[in-house]
mmCIF file of C-alpha atoms in Angstrom:
data_model
loop_
_atom_site.group_PDB
_atom_site.id
_atom_site.type_symbol
_atom_site.label_atom_id
_atom_site.label_comp_id
_atom_site.label_asym_id
_atom_site.label_seq_id
_atom_site.Cartn_x
_atom_site.Cartn_y
_atom_site.Cartn_z
ATOM 1 C CA MET A 1 -35.454 -8.178 3.209
ATOM 2 C CA ASP A 2 -31.646 -7.773 3.552
ATOM 3 C CA PRO A 3 -30.336 -6.960 6.877
ATOM 4 C CA PHE A 4 -26.896 -6.119 5.140
ATOM 5 C CA VAL A 5 -27.756 -3.127 2.705
ATOM 6 C CA GLY A 6 -29.658 -1.603 5.320
ATOM 7 C CA THR A 7 -33.148 -2.269 4.219
ATOM 8 C CA ALA A 8 -34.442 -4.525 7.068
ATOM 9 C CA PRO A 9 -35.706 -2.420 10.147
ATOM 10 C CA ALA A 10 -33.806 -3.079 13.454
ATOM 11 C CA SER A 11 -36.530 -5.079 15.502
ATOM 12 C CA ALA A 12 -37.480 -8.903 15.337
ATOM 13 C CA SER A 13 -37.462 -9.236 11.738
ATOM 14 C CA THR A 14 -33.560 -8.791 11.877
ATOM 15 C CA PRO A 15 -32.034 -11.852 12.560
ATOM 16 C CA ALA A 16 -30.657 -12.090 16.153
ATOM 17 C CA THR A 17 -27.385 -14.056 14.492
ATOM 18 C CA VAL A 18 -26.216 -11.266 12.545
ATOM 19 C CA PRO A 19 -24.865 -8.559 15.245
ATOM 20 C CA ALA A 20 -23.547 -11.619 17.239
ATOM 21 C CA ALA A 21 -21.784 -13.114 14.775
ATOM 22 C CA LEU A 22 -20.636 -9.776 13.785
ATOM 23 C CA ARG A 23 -19.790 -8.796 17.061
ATOM 24 C CA LYS A 24 -17.257 -12.131 17.537
ATOM 25 C CA LEU A 25 -15.939 -11.136 14.010
ATOM 26 C CA TYR A 26 -15.218 -7.993 15.212
ATOM 27 C CA PHE A 27 -13.409 -8.893 18.474
ATOM 28 C CA VAL A 28 -11.200 -11.459 16.361
ATOM 29 C CA ARG A 29 -10.432 -8.425 14.118
ATOM 30 C CA PHE A 30 -9.698 -6.368 16.843
ATOM 31 C CA ALA A 31 -7.020 -9.024 18.099
ATOM 32 C CA PHE A 32 -5.420 -9.499 15.125
ATOM 33 C CA ALA A 33 -5.045 -5.913 14.546
ATOM 34 C CA ALA A 34 -3.508 -5.059 17.984
ATOM 35 C CA VAL A 35 -1.169 -8.123 17.516
ATOM 36 C CA TRP A 36 -0.245 -7.657 13.973
ATOM 37 C CA ALA A 37 0.497 -3.635 14.308
ATOM 38 C CA ALA A 38 2.759 -4.726 17.553
ATOM 39 C CA LEU A 39 5.000 -6.914 15.376
ATOM 40 C CA LEU A 40 5.115 -4.960 12.227
ATOM 41 C CA PHE A 41 5.885 -1.938 14.693
ATOM 42 C CA THR A 42 8.854 -3.804 15.684
ATOM 43 C CA SER A 43 10.232 -4.394 12.034
ATOM 44 C CA ALA A 44 9.008 -1.258 10.195
ATOM 45 C CA ASP A 45 11.922 0.280 9.380
ATOM 46 C CA THR A 46 13.151 -1.994 6.600
ATOM 47 C CA LEU A 47 11.597 -4.441 4.055
ATOM 48 C CA GLY A 48 12.726 -7.906 5.173
ATOM 49 C CA PRO A 49 11.496 -11.439 5.158
ATOM 50 C CA VAL A 50 9.009 -10.605 8.644
ATOM 51 C CA SER A 51 7.295 -7.395 7.500
ATOM 52 C CA VAL A 52 6.825 -8.509 4.039
ATOM 53 C CA THR A 53 5.218 -11.003 5.429
ATOM 54 C CA LEU A 54 3.191 -9.416 7.846
ATOM 55 C CA LEU A 55 2.143 -6.930 4.430
ATOM 56 C CA LEU A 56 0.552 -9.899 3.031
ATOM 57 C CA LEU A 57 -1.089 -11.168 5.723
ATOM 58 C CA TYR A 58 -3.137 -8.024 7.127
ATOM 59 C CA PRO A 59 -4.969 -7.789 3.392
ATOM 60 C CA LEU A 60 -5.466 -11.668 3.302
ATOM 61 C CA PHE A 61 -7.082 -11.837 6.696
ATOM 62 C CA ASP A 62 -8.881 -9.004 5.213
ATOM 63 C CA VAL A 63 -10.089 -11.297 2.914
ATOM 64 C CA ALA A 64 -10.683 -13.939 4.939
ATOM 65 C CA ALA A 65 -12.760 -12.306 7.880
ATOM 66 C CA ALA A 66 -15.138 -10.815 4.666
ATOM 67 C CA VAL A 67 -15.626 -14.258 3.975
ATOM 68 C CA VAL A 68 -16.509 -15.336 7.140
ATOM 69 C CA ASP A 69 -18.990 -12.025 7.033
ATOM 70 C CA LEU A 70 -20.495 -12.835 3.586
ATOM 71 C CA ARG A 71 -21.123 -16.767 5.026
ATOM 72 C CA ALA A 72 -22.962 -15.069 8.063
ATOM 73 C CA ALA A 73 -25.005 -12.632 5.935
ATOM 74 C CA ARG A 74 -26.054 -15.769 3.563
ATOM 75 C CA ALA A 75 -26.729 -17.935 6.247
ATOM 76 C CA ASN A 76 -29.357 -15.144 7.214
ATOM 77 C CA GLY A 77 -30.386 -14.511 3.957
ATOM 78 C CA GLY A 78 -28.372 -11.560 3.173
ATOM 79 C CA LYS A 79 -26.424 -10.806 0.197
ATOM 80 C CA ALA A 80 -23.789 -8.673 1.213
ATOM 81 C CA PRO A 81 -22.596 -7.086 -1.727
ATOM 82 C CA ALA A 82 -20.042 -4.638 -0.351
ATOM 83 C CA LEU A 83 -18.258 -7.933 1.213
ATOM 84 C CA LEU A 84 -17.664 -8.993 -2.253
ATOM 85 C CA VAL A 85 -16.029 -6.141 -3.151
ATOM 86 C CA ASN A 86 -13.981 -5.806 0.139
ATOM 87 C CA ILE A 87 -12.804 -9.349 -0.885
ATOM 88 C CA ALA A 88 -12.045 -8.226 -4.399
ATOM 89 C CA ILE A 89 -9.995 -5.429 -3.417
ATOM 90 C CA SER A 90 -7.984 -6.822 -0.580
ATOM 91 C CA SER A 91 -7.266 -9.806 -2.546
ATOM 92 C CA LEU A 92 -5.586 -7.494 -5.552
ATOM 93 C CA THR A 93 -3.955 -5.846 -2.500
ATOM 94 C CA VAL A 94 -2.299 -8.881 -1.796
ATOM 95 C CA ILE A 95 -0.830 -9.004 -5.101
ATOM 96 C CA GLY A 96 -0.073 -5.379 -5.282
ATOM 97 C CA LEU A 97 1.705 -5.801 -1.957
ATOM 98 C CA ALA A 98 3.867 -8.563 -2.864
ATOM 99 C CA VAL A 99 4.952 -6.328 -6.321
ATOM 100 C CA ALA A 100 5.387 -3.149 -4.251
ATOM 101 C CA ALA A 101 7.749 -5.153 -1.667
ATOM 102 C CA THR A 102 10.219 -5.644 -4.506
ATOM 103 C CA SER A 103 10.634 -1.898 -5.100
ATOM 104 C CA GLY A 104 10.580 -0.405 -1.381
ATOM 105 C CA ILE A 105 8.603 0.965 1.493
ATOM 106 C CA PRO A 106 7.558 4.094 -0.794
ATOM 107 C CA ALA A 107 5.965 1.378 -3.266
ATOM 108 C CA VAL A 108 4.359 -0.283 -0.185
ATOM 109 C CA LEU A 109 3.249 2.998 0.755
ATOM 110 C CA ARG A 110 1.635 3.673 -2.660
ATOM 111 C CA VAL A 111 -0.409 0.207 -2.233
ATOM 112 C CA TRP A 112 -1.225 0.160 0.936
ATOM 113 C CA GLY A 113 -2.289 4.280 0.629
ATOM 114 C CA ALA A 114 -4.544 3.543 -2.030
ATOM 115 C CA TRP A 115 -6.018 0.119 -0.378
ATOM 116 C CA ALA A 116 -7.026 2.400 2.732
ATOM 117 C CA VAL A 117 -8.978 4.575 0.892
ATOM 118 C CA VAL A 118 -10.916 2.071 -1.500
ATOM 119 C CA SER A 119 -11.743 -0.046 1.672
ATOM 120 C CA GLY A 120 -12.805 2.875 3.566
ATOM 121 C CA ILE A 121 -15.082 3.832 1.086
ATOM 122 C CA VAL A 122 -16.536 0.213 1.132
ATOM 123 C CA GLN A 123 -16.458 0.127 4.972
ATOM 124 C CA LEU A 124 -18.408 3.585 5.390
ATOM 125 C CA VAL A 125 -20.545 2.640 2.819
ATOM 126 C CA ALA A 126 -21.459 -0.850 4.706
ATOM 127 C CA GLY A 127 -21.327 0.596 8.018
ATOM 128 C CA ALA A 128 -23.856 2.745 6.781
ATOM 129 C CA LEU A 129 -26.113 0.330 5.202
ATOM 130 C CA ARG A 130 -25.953 -1.920 8.264
ATOM 131 C CA ARG A 131 -26.585 1.080 10.866
ATOM 132 C CA LYS A 132 -29.968 -0.287 11.887
ATOM 133 C CA LEU A 133 -28.551 -3.607 13.329
ATOM 134 C CA GLY A 134 -26.640 -1.383 15.777
ATOM 135 C CA GLY A 135 -23.120 -0.595 16.653
ATOM 136 C CA GLN A 136 -22.013 0.361 12.997
ATOM 137 C CA TRP A 137 -20.981 4.096 13.791
ATOM 138 C CA PRO A 138 -17.584 3.040 14.797
ATOM 139 C CA MET A 139 -17.590 1.709 11.469
ATOM 140 C CA ILE A 140 -18.593 4.578 9.725
ATOM 141 C CA VAL A 141 -15.826 7.124 11.158
ATOM 142 C CA SER A 142 -13.321 4.002 10.530
ATOM 143 C CA GLY A 143 -14.620 4.116 7.091
ATOM 144 C CA ALA A 144 -13.804 7.404 7.054
ATOM 145 C CA ILE A 145 -10.339 7.939 9.106
ATOM 146 C CA SER A 146 -9.530 5.101 6.239
ATOM 147 C CA THR A 147 -9.780 7.258 3.139
ATOM 148 C CA LEU A 148 -7.868 10.329 4.944
ATOM 149 C CA ALA A 149 -5.129 7.808 6.064
ATOM 150 C CA GLY A 150 -4.796 6.152 2.811
ATOM 151 C CA SER A 151 -4.139 10.023 1.223
ATOM 152 C CA SER A 152 -2.088 10.360 4.043
ATOM 153 C CA PHE A 153 -0.061 7.222 3.126
ATOM 154 C CA ILE A 154 0.057 7.782 -0.301
ATOM 155 C CA ALA A 155 1.553 11.559 -0.098
ATOM 156 C CA SER A 156 4.139 10.320 2.808
ATOM 157 C CA ALA A 157 5.742 7.990 0.051
ATOM 158 C CA ALA A 158 7.674 10.610 -1.844
ATOM 159 C CA GLY A 159 8.804 11.510 1.915
ATOM 160 C CA ASP A 160 12.800 11.329 2.783
ATOM 161 C CA ASP A 161 11.984 9.027 5.969
ATOM 162 C CA ALA A 162 9.523 6.745 4.469
ATOM 163 C CA SER A 163 8.639 4.203 7.408
ATOM 164 C CA LEU A 164 5.636 1.456 7.663
ATOM 165 C CA SER A 165 5.327 2.216 11.211
ATOM 166 C CA SER A 166 2.469 4.321 10.125
ATOM 167 C CA LEU A 167 0.915 1.134 8.588
ATOM 168 C CA ALA A 168 1.079 -0.275 12.042
ATOM 169 C CA GLY A 169 -0.582 2.879 14.032
ATOM 170 C CA TYR A 170 -3.346 2.605 11.369
ATOM 171 C CA ALA A 171 -4.255 -1.426 12.004
ATOM 172 C CA PHE A 172 -3.818 -0.312 15.945
ATOM 173 C CA LEU A 173 -6.937 2.602 15.412
ATOM 174 C CA GLY A 174 -8.407 0.128 12.844
ATOM 175 C CA GLY A 175 -8.832 -2.477 15.442
ATOM 176 C CA LEU A 176 -9.726 0.076 18.137
ATOM 177 C CA PHE A 177 -12.804 1.193 16.050
ATOM 178 C CA PHE A 178 -13.678 -2.735 15.750
ATOM 179 C CA LEU A 179 -13.652 -3.267 19.621
ATOM 180 C CA ALA A 180 -15.629 -0.153 19.946
ATOM 181 C CA SER A 181 -18.288 -1.383 17.441
ATOM 182 C CA ALA A 182 -18.350 -4.877 19.063
ATOM 183 C CA LEU A 183 -18.889 -3.339 22.359
ATOM 184 C CA ARG A 184 -21.655 -1.640 20.986
ATOM 185 C CA LEU A 185 -23.097 -4.719 19.249
ATOM 186 C CA GLY A 186 -23.345 -6.243 22.628
ATOM 187 C CA ARG A 187 -25.040 -3.284 24.320
ATOM 188 C CA ALA A 188 -27.640 -3.057 21.207
ATOM 189 C CA ARG A 189 -28.004 -7.177 21.784
ATOM 190 C CA ASP A 190 -28.376 -6.787 25.615
ATOM 191 C CA ALA A 191 -31.311 -4.116 25.281
ATOM 192 C CA VAL A 192 -33.691 -6.057 22.938
#
């Protein structure tokens, strides 16, 4: 029974370490998103060395977090195919952002928007499959919002006032969803 594809019931057969590992990871993801958003907001008007580094760092961190999540899943007998998809998508995004950064902010917004749409769908599916672990509704909602936000980034790339500041807001909001999920996982653990 794989708790990461939603087939295991939320009972004694679900390893207690799975929600605990997710909870810790979600707290780290919240902290990273908050700091990253603050740093990007201060450099959001231009594509300089700081903003480009931050832009590449975010999907790289997403890859690292997915690897940690995948290891926890595998340690508990899970397979987590959505995490493998996420790792691939975020890795390709790093390359896409590096190339887009040479063309300007609109190109970056298009790549980031495409990533937000696709990874939002993956997050929505992963959250739905993990819902029996508890604490996944914020992840499901976050995935849906990411999909919508990604579409707005792509649309805003055509405007004359394209800025990276909307990406900072997006990351901070995503971090809040990770925090909410971590707190819900803590309540689910305490209720058992």
